[in-house]
Tab-separated table of C-alpha atoms in Angstrom:
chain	number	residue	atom	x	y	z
A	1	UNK	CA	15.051	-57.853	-92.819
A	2	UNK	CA	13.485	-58.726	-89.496
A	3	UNK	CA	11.603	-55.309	-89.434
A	4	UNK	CA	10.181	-55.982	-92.898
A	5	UNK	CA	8.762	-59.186	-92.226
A	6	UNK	CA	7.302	-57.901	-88.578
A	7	UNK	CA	5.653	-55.124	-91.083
A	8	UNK	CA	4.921	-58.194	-94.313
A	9	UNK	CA	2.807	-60.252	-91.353
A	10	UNK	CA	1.018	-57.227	-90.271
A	11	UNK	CA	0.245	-56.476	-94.102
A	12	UNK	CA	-0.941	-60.104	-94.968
A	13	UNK	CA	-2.869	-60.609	-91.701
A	14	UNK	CA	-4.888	-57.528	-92.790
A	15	UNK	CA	-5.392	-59.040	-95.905
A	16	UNK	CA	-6.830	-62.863	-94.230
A	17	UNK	CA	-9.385	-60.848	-92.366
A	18	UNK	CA	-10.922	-58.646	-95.389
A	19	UNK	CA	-11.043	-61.668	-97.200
A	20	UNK	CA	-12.178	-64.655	-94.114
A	21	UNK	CA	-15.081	-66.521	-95.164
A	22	UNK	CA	-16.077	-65.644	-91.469
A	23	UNK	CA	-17.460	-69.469	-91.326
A	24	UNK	CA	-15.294	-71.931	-88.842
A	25	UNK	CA	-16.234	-74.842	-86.176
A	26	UNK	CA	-17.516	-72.727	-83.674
A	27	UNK	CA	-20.342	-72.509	-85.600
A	28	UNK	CA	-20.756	-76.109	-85.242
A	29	UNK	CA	-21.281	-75.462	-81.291
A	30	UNK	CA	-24.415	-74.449	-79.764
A	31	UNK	CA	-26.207	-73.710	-76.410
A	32	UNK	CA	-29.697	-75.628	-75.664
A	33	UNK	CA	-32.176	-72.903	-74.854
A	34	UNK	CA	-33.243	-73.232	-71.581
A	35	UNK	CA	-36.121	-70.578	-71.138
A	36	UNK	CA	-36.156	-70.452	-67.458
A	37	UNK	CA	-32.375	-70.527	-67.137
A	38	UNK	CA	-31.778	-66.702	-66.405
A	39	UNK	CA	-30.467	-64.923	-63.450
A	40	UNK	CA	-30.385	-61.533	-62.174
A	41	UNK	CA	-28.002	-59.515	-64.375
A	42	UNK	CA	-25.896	-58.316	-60.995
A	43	UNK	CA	-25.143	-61.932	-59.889
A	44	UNK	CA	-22.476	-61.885	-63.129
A	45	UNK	CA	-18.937	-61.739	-62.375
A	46	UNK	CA	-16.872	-62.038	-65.699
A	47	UNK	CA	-13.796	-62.808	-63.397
A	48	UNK	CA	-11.351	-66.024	-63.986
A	49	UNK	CA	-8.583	-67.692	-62.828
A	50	UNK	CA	-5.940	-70.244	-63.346
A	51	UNK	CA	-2.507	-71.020	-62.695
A	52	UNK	CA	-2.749	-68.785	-59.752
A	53	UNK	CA	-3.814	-65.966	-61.952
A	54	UNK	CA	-6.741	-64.005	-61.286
A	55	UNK	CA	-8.686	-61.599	-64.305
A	56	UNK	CA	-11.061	-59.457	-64.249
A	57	UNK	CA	-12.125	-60.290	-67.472
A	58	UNK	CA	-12.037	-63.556	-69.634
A	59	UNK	CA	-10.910	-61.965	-72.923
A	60	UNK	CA	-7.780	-61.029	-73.602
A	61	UNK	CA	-5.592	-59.421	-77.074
A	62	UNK	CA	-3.269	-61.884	-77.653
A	63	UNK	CA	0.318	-61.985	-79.336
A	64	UNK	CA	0.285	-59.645	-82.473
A	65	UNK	CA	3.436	-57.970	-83.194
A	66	UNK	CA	6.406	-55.712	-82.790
A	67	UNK	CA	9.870	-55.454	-83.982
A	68	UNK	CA	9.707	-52.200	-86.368
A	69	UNK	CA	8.593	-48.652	-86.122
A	70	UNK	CA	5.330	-49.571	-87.625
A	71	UNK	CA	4.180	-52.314	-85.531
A	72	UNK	CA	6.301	-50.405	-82.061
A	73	UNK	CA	2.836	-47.923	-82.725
A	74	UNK	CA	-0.013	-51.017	-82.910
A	75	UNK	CA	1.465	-52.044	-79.686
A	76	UNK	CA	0.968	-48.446	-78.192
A	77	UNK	CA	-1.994	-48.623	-79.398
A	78	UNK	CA	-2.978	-52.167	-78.385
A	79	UNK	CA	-1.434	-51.213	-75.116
A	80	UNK	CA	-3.686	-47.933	-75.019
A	81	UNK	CA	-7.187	-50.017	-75.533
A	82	UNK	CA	-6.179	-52.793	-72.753
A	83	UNK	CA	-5.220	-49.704	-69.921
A	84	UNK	CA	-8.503	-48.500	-70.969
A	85	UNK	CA	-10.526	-51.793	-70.615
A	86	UNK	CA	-8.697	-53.720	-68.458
A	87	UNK	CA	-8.136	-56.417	-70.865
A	88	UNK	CA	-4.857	-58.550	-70.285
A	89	UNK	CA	-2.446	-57.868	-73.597
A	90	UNK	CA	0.499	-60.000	-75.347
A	91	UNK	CA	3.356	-59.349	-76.943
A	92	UNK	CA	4.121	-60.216	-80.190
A	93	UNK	CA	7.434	-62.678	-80.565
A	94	UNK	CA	10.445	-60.934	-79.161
A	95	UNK	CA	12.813	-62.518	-81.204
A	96	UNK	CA	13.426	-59.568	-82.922
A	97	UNK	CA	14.705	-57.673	-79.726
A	98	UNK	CA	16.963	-60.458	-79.003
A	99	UNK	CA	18.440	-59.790	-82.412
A	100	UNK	CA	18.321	-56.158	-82.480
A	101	UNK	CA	18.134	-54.366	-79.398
A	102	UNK	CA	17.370	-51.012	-80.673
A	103	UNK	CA	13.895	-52.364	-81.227
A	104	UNK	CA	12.912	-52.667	-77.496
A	105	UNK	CA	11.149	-49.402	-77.768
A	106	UNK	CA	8.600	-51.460	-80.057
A	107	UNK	CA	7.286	-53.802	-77.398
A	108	UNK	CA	8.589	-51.975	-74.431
A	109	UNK	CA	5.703	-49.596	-74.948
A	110	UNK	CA	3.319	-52.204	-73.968
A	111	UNK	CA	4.053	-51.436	-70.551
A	112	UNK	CA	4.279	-47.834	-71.057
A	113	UNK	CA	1.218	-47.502	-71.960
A	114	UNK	CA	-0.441	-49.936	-69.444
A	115	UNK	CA	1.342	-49.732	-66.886
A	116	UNK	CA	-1.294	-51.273	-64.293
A	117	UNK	CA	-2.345	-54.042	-66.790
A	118	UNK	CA	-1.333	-57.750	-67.356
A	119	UNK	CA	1.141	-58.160	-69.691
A	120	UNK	CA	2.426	-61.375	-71.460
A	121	UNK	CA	5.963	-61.435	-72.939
A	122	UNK	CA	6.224	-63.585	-75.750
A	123	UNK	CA	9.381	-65.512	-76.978
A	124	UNK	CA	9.902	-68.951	-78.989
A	125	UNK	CA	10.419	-72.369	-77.523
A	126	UNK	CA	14.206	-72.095	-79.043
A	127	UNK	CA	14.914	-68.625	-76.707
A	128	UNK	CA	17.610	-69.020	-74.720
A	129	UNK	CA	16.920	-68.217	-70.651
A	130	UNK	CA	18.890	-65.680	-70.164
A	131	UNK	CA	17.100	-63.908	-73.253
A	132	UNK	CA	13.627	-64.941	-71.814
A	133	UNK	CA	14.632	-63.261	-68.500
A	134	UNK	CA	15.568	-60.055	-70.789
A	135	UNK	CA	12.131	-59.745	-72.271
A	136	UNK	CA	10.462	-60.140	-69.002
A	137	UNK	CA	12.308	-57.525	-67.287
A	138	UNK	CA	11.799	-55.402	-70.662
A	139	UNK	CA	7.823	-55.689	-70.189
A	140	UNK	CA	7.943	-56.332	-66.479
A	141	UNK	CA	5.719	-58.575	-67.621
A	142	UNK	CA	3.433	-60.767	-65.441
A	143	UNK	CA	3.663	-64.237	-67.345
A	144	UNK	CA	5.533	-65.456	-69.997
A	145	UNK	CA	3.910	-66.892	-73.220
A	146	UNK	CA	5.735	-69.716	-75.695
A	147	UNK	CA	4.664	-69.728	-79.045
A	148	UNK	CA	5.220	-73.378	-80.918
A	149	UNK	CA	4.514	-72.631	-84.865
A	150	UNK	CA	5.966	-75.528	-86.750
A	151	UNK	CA	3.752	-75.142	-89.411
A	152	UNK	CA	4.701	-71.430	-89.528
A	153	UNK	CA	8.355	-72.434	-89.790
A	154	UNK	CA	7.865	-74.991	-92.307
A	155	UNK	CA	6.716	-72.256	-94.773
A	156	UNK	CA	8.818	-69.355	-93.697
A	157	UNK	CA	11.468	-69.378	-96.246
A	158	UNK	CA	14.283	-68.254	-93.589
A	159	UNK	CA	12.040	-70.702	-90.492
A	160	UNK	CA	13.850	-73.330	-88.375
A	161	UNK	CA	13.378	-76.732	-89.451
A	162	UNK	CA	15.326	-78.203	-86.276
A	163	UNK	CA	12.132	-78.909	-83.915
A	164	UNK	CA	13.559	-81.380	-81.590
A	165	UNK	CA	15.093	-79.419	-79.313
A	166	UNK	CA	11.851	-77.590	-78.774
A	167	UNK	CA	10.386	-79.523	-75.880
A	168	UNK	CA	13.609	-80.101	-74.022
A	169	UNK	CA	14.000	-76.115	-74.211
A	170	UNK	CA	9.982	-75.426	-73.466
A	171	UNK	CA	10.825	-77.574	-69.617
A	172	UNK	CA	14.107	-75.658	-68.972
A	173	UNK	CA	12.586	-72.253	-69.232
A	174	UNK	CA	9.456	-72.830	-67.411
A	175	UNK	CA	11.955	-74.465	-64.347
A	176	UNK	CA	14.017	-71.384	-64.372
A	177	UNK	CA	11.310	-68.732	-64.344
A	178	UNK	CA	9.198	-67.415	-61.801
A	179	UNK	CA	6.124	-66.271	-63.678
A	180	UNK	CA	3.523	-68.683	-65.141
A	181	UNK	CA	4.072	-69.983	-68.040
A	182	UNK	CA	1.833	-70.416	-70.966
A	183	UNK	CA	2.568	-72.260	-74.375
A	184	UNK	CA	0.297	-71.316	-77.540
A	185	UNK	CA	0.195	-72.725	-80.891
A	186	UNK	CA	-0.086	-69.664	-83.550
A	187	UNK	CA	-3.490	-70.924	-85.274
A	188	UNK	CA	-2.712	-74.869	-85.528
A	189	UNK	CA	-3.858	-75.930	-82.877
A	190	UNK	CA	-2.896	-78.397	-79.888
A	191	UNK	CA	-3.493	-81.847	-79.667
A	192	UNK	CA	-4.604	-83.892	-76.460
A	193	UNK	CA	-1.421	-85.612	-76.266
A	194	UNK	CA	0.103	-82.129	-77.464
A	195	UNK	CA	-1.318	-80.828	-73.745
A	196	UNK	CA	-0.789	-84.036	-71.981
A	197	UNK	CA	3.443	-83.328	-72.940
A	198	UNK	CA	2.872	-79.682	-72.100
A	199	UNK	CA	1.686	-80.597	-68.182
A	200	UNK	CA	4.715	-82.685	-67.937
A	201	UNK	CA	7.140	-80.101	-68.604
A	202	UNK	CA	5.886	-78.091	-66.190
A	203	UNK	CA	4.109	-75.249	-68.168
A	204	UNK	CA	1.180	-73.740	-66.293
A	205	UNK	CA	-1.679	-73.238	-68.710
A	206	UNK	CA	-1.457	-73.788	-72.844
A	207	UNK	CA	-3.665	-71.816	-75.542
A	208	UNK	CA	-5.057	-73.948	-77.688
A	209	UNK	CA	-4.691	-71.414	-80.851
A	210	UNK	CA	-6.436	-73.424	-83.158
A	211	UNK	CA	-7.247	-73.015	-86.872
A	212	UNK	CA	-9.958	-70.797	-88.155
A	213	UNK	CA	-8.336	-66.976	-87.034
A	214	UNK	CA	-4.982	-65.311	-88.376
A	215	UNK	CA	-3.284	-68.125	-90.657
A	216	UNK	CA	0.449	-67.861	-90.396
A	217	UNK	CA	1.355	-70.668	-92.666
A	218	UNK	CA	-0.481	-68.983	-95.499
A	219	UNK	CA	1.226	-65.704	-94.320
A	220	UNK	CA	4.585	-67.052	-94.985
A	221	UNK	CA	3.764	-68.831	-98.328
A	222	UNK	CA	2.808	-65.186	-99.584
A	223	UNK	CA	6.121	-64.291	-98.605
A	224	UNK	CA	7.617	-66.509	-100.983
A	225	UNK	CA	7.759	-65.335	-104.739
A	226	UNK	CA	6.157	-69.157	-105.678
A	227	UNK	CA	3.931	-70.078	-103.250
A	228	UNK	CA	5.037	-73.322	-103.435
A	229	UNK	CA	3.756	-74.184	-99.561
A	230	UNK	CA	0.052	-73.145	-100.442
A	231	UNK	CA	-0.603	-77.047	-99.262
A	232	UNK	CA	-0.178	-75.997	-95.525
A	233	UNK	CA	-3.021	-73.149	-95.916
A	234	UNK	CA	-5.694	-74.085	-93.455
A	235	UNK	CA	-3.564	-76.836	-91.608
A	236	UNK	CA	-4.282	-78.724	-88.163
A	237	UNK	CA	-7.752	-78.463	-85.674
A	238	UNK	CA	-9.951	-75.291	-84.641
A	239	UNK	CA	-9.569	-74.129	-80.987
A	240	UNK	CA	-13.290	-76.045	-80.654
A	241	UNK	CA	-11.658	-79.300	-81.591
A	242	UNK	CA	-8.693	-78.460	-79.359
A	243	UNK	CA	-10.554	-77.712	-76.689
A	244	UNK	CA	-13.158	-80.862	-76.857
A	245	UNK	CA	-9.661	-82.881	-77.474
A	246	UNK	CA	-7.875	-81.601	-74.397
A	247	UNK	CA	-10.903	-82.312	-71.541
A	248	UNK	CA	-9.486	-84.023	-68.792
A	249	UNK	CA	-6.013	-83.124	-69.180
A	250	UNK	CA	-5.858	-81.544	-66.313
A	251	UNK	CA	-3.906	-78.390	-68.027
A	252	UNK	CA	-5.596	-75.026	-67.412
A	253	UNK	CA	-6.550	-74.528	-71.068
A	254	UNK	CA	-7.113	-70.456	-72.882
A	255	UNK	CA	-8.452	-70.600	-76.339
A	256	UNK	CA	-8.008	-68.315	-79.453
A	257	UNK	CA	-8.279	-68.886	-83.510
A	258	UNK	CA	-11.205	-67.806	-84.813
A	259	UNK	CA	-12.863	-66.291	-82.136
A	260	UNK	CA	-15.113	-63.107	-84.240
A	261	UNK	CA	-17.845	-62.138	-81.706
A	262	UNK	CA	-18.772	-62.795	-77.630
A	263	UNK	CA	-20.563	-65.865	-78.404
A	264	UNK	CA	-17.586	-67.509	-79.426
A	265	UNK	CA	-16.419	-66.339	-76.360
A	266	UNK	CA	-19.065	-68.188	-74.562
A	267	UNK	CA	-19.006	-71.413	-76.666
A	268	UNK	CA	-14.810	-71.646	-76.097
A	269	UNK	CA	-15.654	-70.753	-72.095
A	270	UNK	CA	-18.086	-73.411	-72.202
A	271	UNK	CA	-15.996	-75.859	-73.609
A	272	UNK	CA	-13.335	-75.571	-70.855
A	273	UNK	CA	-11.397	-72.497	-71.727
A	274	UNK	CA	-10.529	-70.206	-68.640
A	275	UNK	CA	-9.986	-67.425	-71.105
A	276	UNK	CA	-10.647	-66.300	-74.967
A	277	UNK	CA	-8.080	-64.313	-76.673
A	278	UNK	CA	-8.122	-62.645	-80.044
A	279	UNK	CA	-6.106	-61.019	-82.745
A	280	UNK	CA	-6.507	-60.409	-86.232
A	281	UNK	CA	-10.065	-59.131	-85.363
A	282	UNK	CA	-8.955	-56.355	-82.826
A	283	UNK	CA	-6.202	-55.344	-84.836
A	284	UNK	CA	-8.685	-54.875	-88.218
A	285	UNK	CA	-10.931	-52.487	-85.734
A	286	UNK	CA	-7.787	-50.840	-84.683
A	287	UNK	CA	-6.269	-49.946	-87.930
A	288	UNK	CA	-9.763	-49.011	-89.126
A	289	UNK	CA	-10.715	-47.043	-86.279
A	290	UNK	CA	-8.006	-46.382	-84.045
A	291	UNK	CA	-8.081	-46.386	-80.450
A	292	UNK	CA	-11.514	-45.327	-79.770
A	293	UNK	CA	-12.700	-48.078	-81.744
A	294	UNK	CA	-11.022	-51.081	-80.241
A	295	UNK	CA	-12.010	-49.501	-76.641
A	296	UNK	CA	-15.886	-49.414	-78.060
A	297	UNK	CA	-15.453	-53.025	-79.326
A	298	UNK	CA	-13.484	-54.169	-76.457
A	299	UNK	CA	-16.204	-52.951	-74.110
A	300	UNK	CA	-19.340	-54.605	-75.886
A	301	UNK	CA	-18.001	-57.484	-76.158
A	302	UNK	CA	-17.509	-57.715	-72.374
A	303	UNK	CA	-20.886	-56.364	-72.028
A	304	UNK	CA	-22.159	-58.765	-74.647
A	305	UNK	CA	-20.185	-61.510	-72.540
A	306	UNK	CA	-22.424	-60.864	-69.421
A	307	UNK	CA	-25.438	-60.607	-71.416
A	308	UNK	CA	-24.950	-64.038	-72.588
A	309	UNK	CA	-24.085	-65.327	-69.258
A	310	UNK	CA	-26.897	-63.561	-67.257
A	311	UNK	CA	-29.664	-65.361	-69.877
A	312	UNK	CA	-27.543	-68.724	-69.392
A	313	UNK	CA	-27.243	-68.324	-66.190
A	314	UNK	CA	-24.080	-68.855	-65.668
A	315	UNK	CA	-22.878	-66.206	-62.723
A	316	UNK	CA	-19.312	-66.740	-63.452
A	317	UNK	CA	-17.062	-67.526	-67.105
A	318	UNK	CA	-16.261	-71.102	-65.575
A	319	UNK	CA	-20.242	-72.048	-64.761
A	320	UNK	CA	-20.534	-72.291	-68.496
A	321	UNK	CA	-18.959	-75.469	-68.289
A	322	UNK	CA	-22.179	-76.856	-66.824
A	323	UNK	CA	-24.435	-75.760	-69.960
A	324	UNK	CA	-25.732	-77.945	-72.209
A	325	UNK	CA	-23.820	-77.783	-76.046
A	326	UNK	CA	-24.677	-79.405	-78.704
A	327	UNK	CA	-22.103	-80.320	-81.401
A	328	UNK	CA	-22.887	-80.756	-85.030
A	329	UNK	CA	-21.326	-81.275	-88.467
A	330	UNK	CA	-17.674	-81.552	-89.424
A	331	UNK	CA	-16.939	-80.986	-85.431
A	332	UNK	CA	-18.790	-84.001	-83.725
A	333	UNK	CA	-17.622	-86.680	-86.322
A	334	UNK	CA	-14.215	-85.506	-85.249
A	335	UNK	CA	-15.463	-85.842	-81.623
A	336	UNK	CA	-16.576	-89.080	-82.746
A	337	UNK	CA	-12.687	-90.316	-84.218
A	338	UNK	CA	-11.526	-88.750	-81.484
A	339	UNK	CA	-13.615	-90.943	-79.054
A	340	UNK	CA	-15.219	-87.759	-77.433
A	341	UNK	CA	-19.018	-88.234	-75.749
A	342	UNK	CA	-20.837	-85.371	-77.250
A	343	UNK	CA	-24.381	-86.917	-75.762
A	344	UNK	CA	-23.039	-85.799	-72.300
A	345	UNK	CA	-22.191	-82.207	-73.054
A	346	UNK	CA	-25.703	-82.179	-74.317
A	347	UNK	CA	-26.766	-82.958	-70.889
A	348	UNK	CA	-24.754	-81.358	-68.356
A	349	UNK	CA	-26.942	-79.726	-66.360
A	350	UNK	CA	-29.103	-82.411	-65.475
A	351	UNK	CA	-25.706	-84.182	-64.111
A	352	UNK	CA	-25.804	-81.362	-61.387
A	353	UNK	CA	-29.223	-80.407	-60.876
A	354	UNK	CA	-31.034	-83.448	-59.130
A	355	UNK	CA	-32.954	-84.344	-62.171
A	356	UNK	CA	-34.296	-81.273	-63.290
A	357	UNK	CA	-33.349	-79.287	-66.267
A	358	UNK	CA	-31.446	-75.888	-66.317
């Protein structure tokens, strides 16, 4: 059964991005054009870090899948594109090999086939730590990722629907392991008191995952033969709300949900992201294209990436944070409920500039 839904999510993903409006808040987020902003194209570094993490890049392919024969060769193939690129990779959920170790082969091939690269084990915030220890050893992986999905479980017809031991579990495993320790949402989204809780357990860095990508709640309503949780499609805050919500937190913060193209990239770095993951877009190009095709995509958008930053002039991912943005429509009157000050991301740069403009 477990193998038939890994393949069912896989399915209906496909199906959410051949059929995405291709519209979400990021759209709502632009750069003021500064004309005289530019640098020299060789002062760009696309390296980050946080948590005590170094990248090379600031895009990574996050959690996807794994668990059956099917999805065991997208992860060899996911695995393939980020040895080629250099791209950190995650793991889909692990649960599966927790229930059936026969399917380690499935994820295990992550490493196999990237065996230099940065790899992110994924389990659930119920996983006990001895299992968590067995899928990091399994991956010899080099941080640990903890998907929360309530939403997700609410619809699933077989999903959890005890969610208060989550937390309690979320600050035992991150004590007990000695890798960092990032918690995502699954295309929800994460509140600013959501990250607030998450730095006081001890986590080192959450992805905001907001709405607007992959949407698993709708996933597991077309699992069921009624539909009768079609209410939950489209539920909770983009990653651009999430990311405006969480500022001064004090949380290294990654973003994903939605992200389509390397501006998004740029408008999630410049809102305070370290790094900008993606999923149901690289795995369309993959199963359209293959390998070669999610290597060619991979590698413009990191070109595309330092395009953008060399005409913002921004020589690193993390100088983005001192562009100006604006913020329009449905995003800034959340900003505004939210008690955000949208006029001062408008004017960053003359906060660090001495009075002149970027």
């Amino acid at each position: 059964m477990s193998a038939q839904r890994k393949d069912d999510h896989v399915r209906l993903a496909i199906e959410q991005q051949h059929t995405h409006r291709g519209v979400n808040q990021f759209d709502e987020v632009s750069f003021v054009h500064h004309a005289l902003a530019g640098i020299d194209r060789p002062q760009v570094s696309l390296a980050t870090s946080f948590a005590g993490v170094t990248w090379p890049v600031p895009i990574y392919i996050n959690a996807m899948t794994g668990g059956s024969e099917k999805t065991g060769v997208i992860n060899r193939d996911l695995a393939t594109a980020a040895a080629e690129t250099g791209v950190p990779i995650a793991s889909g959920s692990m649960n599966a090999y927790f229930k059936d170790p026969s399917c380690a082969h499935t994820f295990q091939v992550l490493r196999e086939h990237n065996p230099d690269g940065f790899v992110i084990a994924n389990v659930n915030a119920t996983a006990s730590v001895e299992n968590v220890w067995r899928a990091l050893e399994l991956l010899r992986a080099n941080a640990l990722q903890i998907h929360i999905n309530t939403a997700q479980e609410t619809a699933m017809p077989e999903g959890d629907r005890s969610f208060g031991s989550w937390a309690p579990q979320i600050e035992k495993i991150a004590a007990a392991v000695d890798v960092p320790v990032i918690v995502k949402e699954v295309g929800n989204g994460l509140s600013r008191q959501t990250v607030a809780q998450l730095k006081d357990l001890g986590v080192a860095a959450a992805d905001v995952s907001g709405r607007g990508g992959t949407d698993f709640a709708r996933i597991e309503n077309g699992r069921r033969e009624l539909g009768e949780y079609a209410f939950l499609n489209g539920w909770g805050q983009s990653a651009a709300a999430c990311l405006l919500d969480a500022q001064g937190t004090g949380l290294p913060l990654l973003a994903s949900g939605g992200v389509r193209h390397p501006l998004d990239v740029a408008r999630a770095l410049a809102l305070g992201a370290r790094a900008v993951g993606s999923s149901g877009g690289f795995l369309r190009t993959l199963l359209d294209g293959g390998v070669p095709a999610l290597v060619a995509q991979l590698q413009t958008w990191l070109d595309q990436l330092a395009a953008l930053q060399t005409m913002l002039g921004a020589a690193t991912p993390a100088d983005l944070t001192g562009c100006d943005v604006l913020i329009e429509g449905s995003l800034r009157e959340f900003c505004t409920d939210r008690g955000i000050d949208t006029r001062a991301l408008a004017q960053r740069s003359t906060a660090t500039t001495t009075g002149s403009t970027r």
